[in-house]
Coordinates of C-alpha atoms and ligand atoms in Angstrom, one line a residue:
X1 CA -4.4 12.7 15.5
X2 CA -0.7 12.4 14.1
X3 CA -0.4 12.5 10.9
X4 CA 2.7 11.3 9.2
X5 CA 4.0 11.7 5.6
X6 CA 6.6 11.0 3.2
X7 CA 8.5 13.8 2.3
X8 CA 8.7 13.0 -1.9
X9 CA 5.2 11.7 -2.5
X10 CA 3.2 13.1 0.1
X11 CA 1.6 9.2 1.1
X12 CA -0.1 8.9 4.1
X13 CA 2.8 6.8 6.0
X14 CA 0.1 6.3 9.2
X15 CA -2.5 3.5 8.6
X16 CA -4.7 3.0 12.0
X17 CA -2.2 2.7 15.0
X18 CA 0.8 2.3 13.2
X19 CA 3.3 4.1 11.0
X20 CA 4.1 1.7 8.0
X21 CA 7.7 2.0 6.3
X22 CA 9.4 -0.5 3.9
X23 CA 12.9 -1.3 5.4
X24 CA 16.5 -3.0 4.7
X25 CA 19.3 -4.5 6.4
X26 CA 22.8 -4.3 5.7
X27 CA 22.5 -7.7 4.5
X28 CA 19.9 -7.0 2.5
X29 CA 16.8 -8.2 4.6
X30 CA 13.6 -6.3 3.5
X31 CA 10.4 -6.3 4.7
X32 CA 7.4 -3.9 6.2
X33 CA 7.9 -2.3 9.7
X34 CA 5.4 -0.8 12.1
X35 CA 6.1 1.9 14.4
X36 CA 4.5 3.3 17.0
X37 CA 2.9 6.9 16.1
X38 CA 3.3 8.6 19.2
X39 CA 6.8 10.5 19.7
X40 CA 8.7 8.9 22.3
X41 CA 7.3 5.4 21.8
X42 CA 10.1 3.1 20.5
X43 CA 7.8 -0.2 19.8
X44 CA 8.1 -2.0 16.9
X45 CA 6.5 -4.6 14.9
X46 CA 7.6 -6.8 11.8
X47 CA 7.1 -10.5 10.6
X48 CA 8.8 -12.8 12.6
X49 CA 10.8 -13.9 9.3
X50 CA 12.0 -10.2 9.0
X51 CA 14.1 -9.6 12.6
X52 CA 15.2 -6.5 13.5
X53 CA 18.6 -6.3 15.2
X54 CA 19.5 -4.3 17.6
X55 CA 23.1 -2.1 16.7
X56 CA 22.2 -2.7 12.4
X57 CA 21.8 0.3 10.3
X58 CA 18.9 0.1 8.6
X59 CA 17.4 1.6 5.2
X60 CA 14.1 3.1 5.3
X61 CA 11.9 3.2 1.8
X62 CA 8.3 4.8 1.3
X63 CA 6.0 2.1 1.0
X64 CA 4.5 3.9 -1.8
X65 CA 6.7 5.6 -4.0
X66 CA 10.3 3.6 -2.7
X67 CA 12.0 6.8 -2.2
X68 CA 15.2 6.4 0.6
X69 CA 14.1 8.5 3.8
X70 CA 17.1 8.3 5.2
X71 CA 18.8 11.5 5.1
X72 CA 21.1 12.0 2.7
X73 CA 23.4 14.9 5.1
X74 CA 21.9 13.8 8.4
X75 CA 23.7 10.5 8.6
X76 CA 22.1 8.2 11.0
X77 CA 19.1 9.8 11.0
X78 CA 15.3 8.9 8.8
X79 CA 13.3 12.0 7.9
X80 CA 9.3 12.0 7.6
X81 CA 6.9 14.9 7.3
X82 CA 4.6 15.3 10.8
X83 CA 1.2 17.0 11.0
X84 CA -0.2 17.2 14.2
X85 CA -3.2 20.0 14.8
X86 CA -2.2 22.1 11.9
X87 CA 1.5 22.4 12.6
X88 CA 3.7 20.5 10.5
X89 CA 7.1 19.0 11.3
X90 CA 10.0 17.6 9.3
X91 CA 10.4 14.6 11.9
X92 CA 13.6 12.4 12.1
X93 CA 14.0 8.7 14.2
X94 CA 17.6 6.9 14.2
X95 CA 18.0 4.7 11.8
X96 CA 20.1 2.6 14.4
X97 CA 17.7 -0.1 15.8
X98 CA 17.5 0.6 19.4
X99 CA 18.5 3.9 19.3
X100 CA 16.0 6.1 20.9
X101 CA 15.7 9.1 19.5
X102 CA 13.1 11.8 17.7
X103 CA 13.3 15.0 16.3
X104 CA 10.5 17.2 15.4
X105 CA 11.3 20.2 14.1
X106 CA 8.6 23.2 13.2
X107 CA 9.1 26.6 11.9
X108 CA 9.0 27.5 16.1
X109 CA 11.3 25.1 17.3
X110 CA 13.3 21.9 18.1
X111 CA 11.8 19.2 19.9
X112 CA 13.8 16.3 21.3
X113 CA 12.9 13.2 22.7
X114 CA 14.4 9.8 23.9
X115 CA 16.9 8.8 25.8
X116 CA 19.3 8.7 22.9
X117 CA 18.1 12.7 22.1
X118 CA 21.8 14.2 22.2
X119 CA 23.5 11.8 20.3
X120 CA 22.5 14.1 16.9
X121 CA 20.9 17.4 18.5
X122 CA 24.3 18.6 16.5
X123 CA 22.5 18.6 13.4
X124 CA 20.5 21.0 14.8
X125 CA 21.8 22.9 16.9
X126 CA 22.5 25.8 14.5
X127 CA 22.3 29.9 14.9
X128 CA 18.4 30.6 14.2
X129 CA 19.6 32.4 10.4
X130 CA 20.2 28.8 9.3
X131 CA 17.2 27.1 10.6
X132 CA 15.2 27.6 7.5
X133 CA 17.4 25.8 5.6
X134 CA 17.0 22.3 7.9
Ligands
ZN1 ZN1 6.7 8.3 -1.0

């Protein structure tokens, strides 16, 4: 079991099969979005009234406390927090619809996935004496 979090409240962001996040458009479309809670999967469900475009830049909000999850020095990129069998994760998705890409970062390492994965493995690529500070 995945378990995903926000990073400021601590909410439980996984209900059942889905990961559920508040999100905008850039003109100012909101609604609730569903993602898929296995890394690599890219599907995604709203309301039909709330469409998600491919290329937009979207704004992702907590459902529970509001906070912005995009990062604030990562652009382009959404951060949760990730448990999965006792490790935890800071875990980051594009925030580009259509953009495939995941990051999942533990104390141990860098995981990529997708088939967008180098378009922001600069953020990370660092010498390991920075690595605590991601
Ligand atoms: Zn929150």
């Amino acid at each position: 079991m995945k378990n995903y979090y926000c990073p400021i409240c601590r909410a439980h962001l996984r209900v059942g099969d889905n990961i559920v996040l508040a999100a905008k458009s850039p003109y100012n479309e909101k609604g609730l979005i569903f993602l898929n809670p296995e890394v690599g999967n890219y599907s995604k469900e709203t309301h039909p009234d709330f469409e998600i475009r491919e290329g937009e830049e979207y704004k992702f909000y907590c459902p529970v406390c509001h906070a912005t999850l995009n990062d604030k020095e990562k652009k382009n990129l959404v951060k949760m927090n990730m448990e999965e069998e006792g490790t935890h994760y800071d875990f980051y998705f594009s925030n580009i619809a259509g953009e495939e890409v995941t990051y999942r970062i533990s104390e141990q390492e860098v995981e990529k996935y997708g088939y967008h994965k180098d378009r922001y493995e600069k953020y990370f690529d660092l010498p390991d004496e920075y690595k605590k500070y991601l």
